[in-house]
mmCIF file of C-alpha atoms and ligand atoms in Angstrom:
data_model
loop_
_atom_site.group_PDB
_atom_site.id
_atom_site.type_symbol
_atom_site.label_atom_id
_atom_site.label_comp_id
_atom_site.label_asym_id
_atom_site.label_seq_id
_atom_site.Cartn_x
_atom_site.Cartn_y
_atom_site.Cartn_z
ATOM 1 C CA MET A 999 2.347 -28.890 18.140
ATOM 2 C CA LYS A 1000 -0.065 -26.442 16.610
ATOM 3 C CA ARG A 1001 -1.442 -27.501 13.266
ATOM 4 C CA GLU A 1002 -1.528 -25.040 10.401
ATOM 5 C CA PHE A 1003 -4.678 -25.109 8.349
ATOM 6 C CA VAL A 1004 -4.840 -23.849 4.800
ATOM 7 C CA PRO A 1005 -8.260 -22.598 3.642
ATOM 8 C CA ASP A 1006 -8.045 -23.772 0.039
ATOM 9 C CA ARG A 1007 -6.735 -27.249 0.949
ATOM 10 C CA LEU A 1008 -8.320 -27.928 4.296
ATOM 11 C CA ASN A 1009 -8.046 -31.257 6.062
ATOM 12 C CA VAL A 1010 -11.626 -31.256 7.325
ATOM 13 C CA ALA A 1011 -11.286 -34.099 9.846
ATOM 14 C CA GLU A 1012 -8.177 -32.618 11.474
ATOM 15 C CA PHE A 1013 -9.690 -29.145 11.479
ATOM 16 C CA ALA A 1014 -12.758 -30.435 13.343
ATOM 17 C CA GLN A 1015 -10.741 -32.587 15.716
ATOM 18 C CA ALA A 1016 -8.515 -29.663 16.661
ATOM 19 C CA GLY A 1017 -11.503 -27.314 17.011
ATOM 20 C CA GLY A 1018 -9.657 -25.208 14.477
ATOM 21 C CA ARG A 1019 -10.558 -21.694 13.485
ATOM 22 C CA LEU A 1020 -9.752 -19.915 10.240
ATOM 23 C CA SER A 1021 -10.809 -16.509 9.049
ATOM 24 C CA GLY A 1022 -10.048 -14.125 6.264
ATOM 25 C CA ASP A 1023 -10.699 -10.674 4.880
ATOM 26 C CA GLN A 1024 -9.895 -10.845 1.191
ATOM 27 C CA PRO A 1025 -10.519 -8.759 -1.933
ATOM 28 C CA LEU A 1026 -13.870 -9.552 -3.512
ATOM 29 C CA ALA A 1027 -12.059 -9.572 -6.867
ATOM 30 C CA SER A 1028 -10.277 -12.794 -5.852
ATOM 31 C CA PHE A 1029 -13.666 -14.584 -5.745
ATOM 32 C CA GLU A 1030 -14.187 -14.710 -9.507
ATOM 33 C CA ARG A 1031 -17.706 -16.123 -9.646
ATOM 34 C CA LEU A 1032 -18.949 -13.620 -7.091
ATOM 35 C CA ALA A 1033 -17.114 -10.697 -8.692
ATOM 36 C CA ALA A 1034 -18.716 -11.633 -12.030
ATOM 37 C CA GLU A 1035 -22.107 -10.663 -10.531
ATOM 38 C CA ALA A 1036 -20.914 -7.130 -9.752
ATOM 39 C CA VAL A 1037 -22.248 -4.386 -12.024
ATOM 40 C CA GLU A 1038 -19.578 -1.884 -10.953
ATOM 41 C CA SER A 1039 -15.931 -2.023 -9.977
ATOM 42 C CA THR A 1040 -15.250 -4.154 -6.914
ATOM 43 C CA ASP A 1041 -12.167 -2.089 -5.953
ATOM 44 C CA GLY A 1042 -11.920 -1.809 -2.207
ATOM 45 C CA LEU A 1043 -14.653 -4.401 -1.577
ATOM 46 C CA GLN A 1044 -13.773 -7.347 0.656
ATOM 47 C CA VAL A 1045 -15.169 -10.744 1.549
ATOM 48 C CA GLU A 1046 -14.995 -11.481 5.270
ATOM 49 C CA TRP A 1047 -15.357 -15.023 6.491
ATOM 50 C CA ALA A 1048 -14.716 -17.200 9.533
ATOM 51 C CA ALA A 1049 -14.881 -20.977 9.942
ATOM 52 C CA GLN A 1050 -14.936 -22.946 13.163
ATOM 53 C CA GLY A 1051 -14.370 -26.702 13.255
ATOM 54 C CA GLU A 1052 -16.119 -28.958 15.746
ATOM 55 C CA GLU A 1053 -16.022 -32.690 16.309
ATOM 56 C CA ARG A 1054 -19.324 -34.342 17.189
ATOM 57 C CA ARG A 1055 -20.429 -37.953 17.666
ATOM 58 C CA ASP A 1056 -22.921 -39.606 15.352
ATOM 59 C CA ALA A 1057 -25.618 -42.042 16.574
ATOM 60 C CA GLY A 1058 -23.093 -44.881 16.476
ATOM 61 C CA GLY A 1059 -20.561 -42.971 18.573
ATOM 62 C CA ARG A 1060 -18.232 -42.323 15.668
ATOM 63 C CA SER A 1061 -16.627 -38.932 15.429
ATOM 64 C CA GLU A 1062 -17.990 -36.655 12.761
ATOM 65 C CA PRO A 1063 -16.515 -33.375 11.534
ATOM 66 C CA TRP A 1064 -18.765 -30.306 11.636
ATOM 67 C CA MET A 1065 -18.048 -26.766 10.658
ATOM 68 C CA HIS A 1066 -19.697 -23.444 11.308
ATOM 69 C CA LEU A 1067 -19.181 -20.914 8.545
ATOM 70 C CA GLU A 1068 -19.942 -17.212 8.531
ATOM 71 C CA ALA A 1069 -19.296 -15.041 5.488
ATOM 72 C CA SER A 1070 -20.276 -11.582 4.352
ATOM 73 C CA ALA A 1071 -19.627 -9.191 1.497
ATOM 74 C CA GLU A 1072 -21.082 -6.130 -0.175
ATOM 75 C CA LEU A 1073 -21.720 -6.443 -3.871
ATOM 76 C CA PRO A 1074 -22.904 -3.795 -6.361
ATOM 77 C CA LEU A 1075 -25.992 -5.219 -8.079
ATOM 78 C CA THR A 1076 -28.641 -3.586 -10.269
ATOM 79 C CA CYS A 1077 -31.606 -2.141 -8.395
ATOM 80 C CA GLN A 1078 -34.753 -3.624 -9.929
ATOM 81 C CA ARG A 1079 -36.704 -0.412 -9.307
ATOM 82 C CA CYS A 1080 -34.445 2.332 -10.710
ATOM 83 C CA LEU A 1081 -31.917 0.169 -12.618
ATOM 84 C CA THR A 1082 -28.869 1.887 -11.100
ATOM 85 C CA PRO A 1083 -26.260 0.052 -9.003
ATOM 86 C CA VAL A 1084 -27.134 -0.761 -5.409
ATOM 87 C CA ARG A 1085 -24.605 -1.974 -2.837
ATOM 88 C CA THR A 1086 -26.152 -5.158 -1.529
ATOM 89 C CA ARG A 1087 -24.997 -6.855 1.648
ATOM 90 C CA LEU A 1088 -24.745 -10.654 1.471
ATOM 91 C CA GLU A 1089 -24.525 -12.654 4.689
ATOM 92 C CA ALA A 1090 -24.252 -16.391 5.174
ATOM 93 C CA ASP A 1091 -24.275 -18.206 8.511
ATOM 94 C CA ARG A 1092 -24.491 -21.981 8.323
ATOM 95 C CA TRP A 1093 -23.493 -25.293 9.877
ATOM 96 C CA PHE A 1094 -22.112 -28.103 7.756
ATOM 97 C CA ARG A 1095 -21.806 -31.747 8.612
ATOM 98 C CA PHE A 1096 -19.152 -33.758 6.803
ATOM 99 C CA VAL A 1097 -19.566 -37.388 5.823
ATOM 100 C CA ALA A 1098 -17.335 -39.948 4.163
ATOM 101 C CA ASP A 1099 -18.700 -40.042 0.622
ATOM 102 C CA GLU A 1100 -21.152 -38.651 -1.931
ATOM 103 C CA GLU A 1101 -23.626 -41.505 -1.440
ATOM 104 C CA THR A 1102 -23.982 -40.875 2.284
ATOM 105 C CA ALA A 1103 -24.170 -37.142 1.677
ATOM 106 C CA ALA A 1104 -26.969 -37.522 -0.882
ATOM 107 C CA ALA A 1105 -28.962 -39.877 1.367
ATOM 108 C CA LEU A 1106 -28.618 -37.631 4.431
ATOM 109 C CA ASP A 1107 -29.235 -34.400 2.555
ATOM 110 C CA GLU A 1108 -32.772 -35.586 1.833
ATOM 111 C CA GLU A 1109 -33.696 -36.479 5.392
ATOM 112 C CA LEU A 1110 -31.815 -33.854 7.395
ATOM 113 C CA GLU A 1111 -32.115 -30.121 7.676
ATOM 114 C CA GLU A 1112 -28.443 -29.360 7.961
ATOM 115 C CA ASP A 1113 -26.160 -29.113 4.966
ATOM 116 C CA VAL A 1114 -24.132 -32.241 4.340
ATOM 117 C CA LEU A 1115 -20.811 -32.192 2.522
ATOM 118 C CA VAL A 1116 -18.187 -34.775 1.698
ATOM 119 C CA ALA A 1117 -15.109 -34.576 3.915
ATOM 120 C CA SER A 1118 -11.735 -34.431 2.287
ATOM 121 C CA ARG A 1119 -8.124 -33.723 3.096
ATOM 122 C CA ASP A 1120 -7.945 -30.871 0.645
ATOM 123 C CA PHE A 1121 -11.357 -29.268 0.984
ATOM 124 C CA ASP A 1122 -11.774 -25.938 -0.807
ATOM 125 C CA LEU A 1123 -13.095 -23.756 2.019
ATOM 126 C CA LEU A 1124 -12.832 -20.572 -0.058
ATOM 127 C CA GLY A 1125 -14.966 -22.247 -2.742
ATOM 128 C CA LEU A 1126 -17.581 -22.975 -0.063
ATOM 129 C CA VAL A 1127 -17.460 -19.345 1.133
ATOM 130 C CA GLU A 1128 -18.126 -18.252 -2.449
ATOM 131 C CA ASP A 1129 -20.927 -20.808 -2.984
ATOM 132 C CA GLU A 1130 -22.670 -19.663 0.194
ATOM 133 C CA LEU A 1131 -22.500 -15.980 -0.721
ATOM 134 C CA LEU A 1132 -23.742 -16.715 -4.255
ATOM 135 C CA MET A 1133 -26.755 -18.442 -2.708
ATOM 136 C CA GLU A 1134 -27.528 -15.261 -0.770
ATOM 137 C CA LEU A 1135 -27.865 -13.155 -3.930
ATOM 138 C CA PRO A 1136 -31.315 -11.542 -3.833
ATOM 139 C CA ILE A 1137 -33.633 -12.183 -6.779
ATOM 140 C CA THR A 1138 -34.704 -8.539 -6.852
ATOM 141 C CA PRO A 1139 -32.016 -6.262 -5.380
ATOM 142 C CA ARG A 1140 -33.388 -2.813 -4.463
ATOM 143 C CA HIS A 1141 -32.344 0.424 -2.830
ATOM 144 C CA ASP A 1142 -34.197 1.180 0.397
ATOM 145 C CA VAL A 1143 -34.708 4.590 -1.216
ATOM 146 C CA CYS A 1144 -33.684 4.940 -4.849
ATOM 147 C CA PRO A 1145 -31.355 7.875 -5.681
ATOM 148 C CA GLN A 1146 -33.939 9.240 -8.160
ATOM 149 C CA ASP A 1147 -36.403 9.426 -5.314
ATOM 150 C CA VAL A 1148 -34.305 11.822 -3.242
ATOM 151 C CA PRO A 1149 -36.850 14.682 -3.502
ATOM 152 C CA LEU A 1150 -39.599 12.188 -2.605
ATOM 153 C CA SER A 1151 -38.198 10.938 0.679
ATOM 154 C CA ALA A 1152 -40.111 8.461 2.808
ATOM 155 C CA GLN A 1153 -41.232 11.372 5.033
ATOM 156 C CA ASP A 1154 -42.925 13.012 2.052
ATOM 157 C CA PRO A 1155 -46.693 12.341 2.226
ATOM 158 C CA ASP A 1156 -46.776 12.213 -1.605
ATOM 159 C CA PHE A 1157 -44.224 9.397 -1.641
ATOM 160 C CA ASP A 1158 -46.739 6.539 -1.527
ATOM 161 C CA SER A 1159 -49.028 7.898 -4.210
ATOM 162 C CA ALA A 1160 -46.080 8.741 -6.455
ATOM 163 C CA GLU A 1161 -44.917 5.187 -5.998
ATOM 164 C CA LYS A 1162 -48.333 3.791 -6.956
ATOM 165 C CA GLU A 1163 -48.589 5.862 -10.102
ATOM 166 C CA ARG A 1164 -45.181 4.707 -11.195
ATOM 167 C CA ALA A 1165 -46.133 1.153 -10.459
ATOM 168 C CA ASN A 1166 -49.081 1.407 -12.822
ATOM 169 C CA PRO A 1167 -48.240 3.578 -15.823
ATOM 170 C CA PHE A 1168 -51.317 2.305 -17.675
ATOM 171 C CA ALA A 1169 -53.641 3.774 -15.085
ATOM 172 C CA ALA A 1170 -51.989 7.166 -15.607
ATOM 173 C CA LEU A 1171 -52.303 6.745 -19.357
ATOM 174 C CA ALA A 1172 -55.987 5.821 -19.081
ATOM 175 C CA LYS A 1173 -56.559 8.942 -16.991
ATOM 176 C CA LEU A 1174 -54.957 11.082 -19.697
ATOM 177 C CA ARG A 1175 -56.993 9.422 -22.435
ATOM 178 C CA SER A 1176 -60.308 9.786 -20.627
ATOM 179 C CA GLY A 1177 -59.595 13.526 -20.302
ATOM 180 C CA LYS A 1178 -59.202 13.887 -24.044
ATOM 181 C CA PRO A 1179 -62.196 14.759 -26.219
ATOM 182 C CA GLU A 1180 -63.004 12.066 -28.820
HETATM 183 ZN ZN1 ZN B 2253 -33.010 1.938 -6.908
#
């Protein structure tokens, strides 16, 4: 009998034991916390994710559920250089190890590199997808080339100096002032 797994109420131990796989391609709008970060409409934007369960043995030979999660989305954020929206790609790719309770998770989280979560029979996998993508939000989203810079493409030899002058408006101001008669 093939088990059916439900992403928002996932039986983690069974999913790992069965080597289960779940994936989805869902509207970004259905991930409310993520959509709240968008500075433009999220119409047509999707979150893609895939989870793979795996059963491993711990040091004592007991079975332990693990899960590999991959998730990606494109989110319109504000470019910190030109302050217009920039489509920013978020990608998460991580292994999780599941343990029996919060105490064990907290103790292991400190000593191990991998992410430790508490196993449950109704684990919210979609919530984890959203958490992981939220963690990938860049602190300073930027266009590779800002739309205002179209005439000053990267091939333009003046591009770098134009960039520097913008970066330091006070230097430009000082230059103007020094040119003025007292
Ligand atoms: Zn920009």
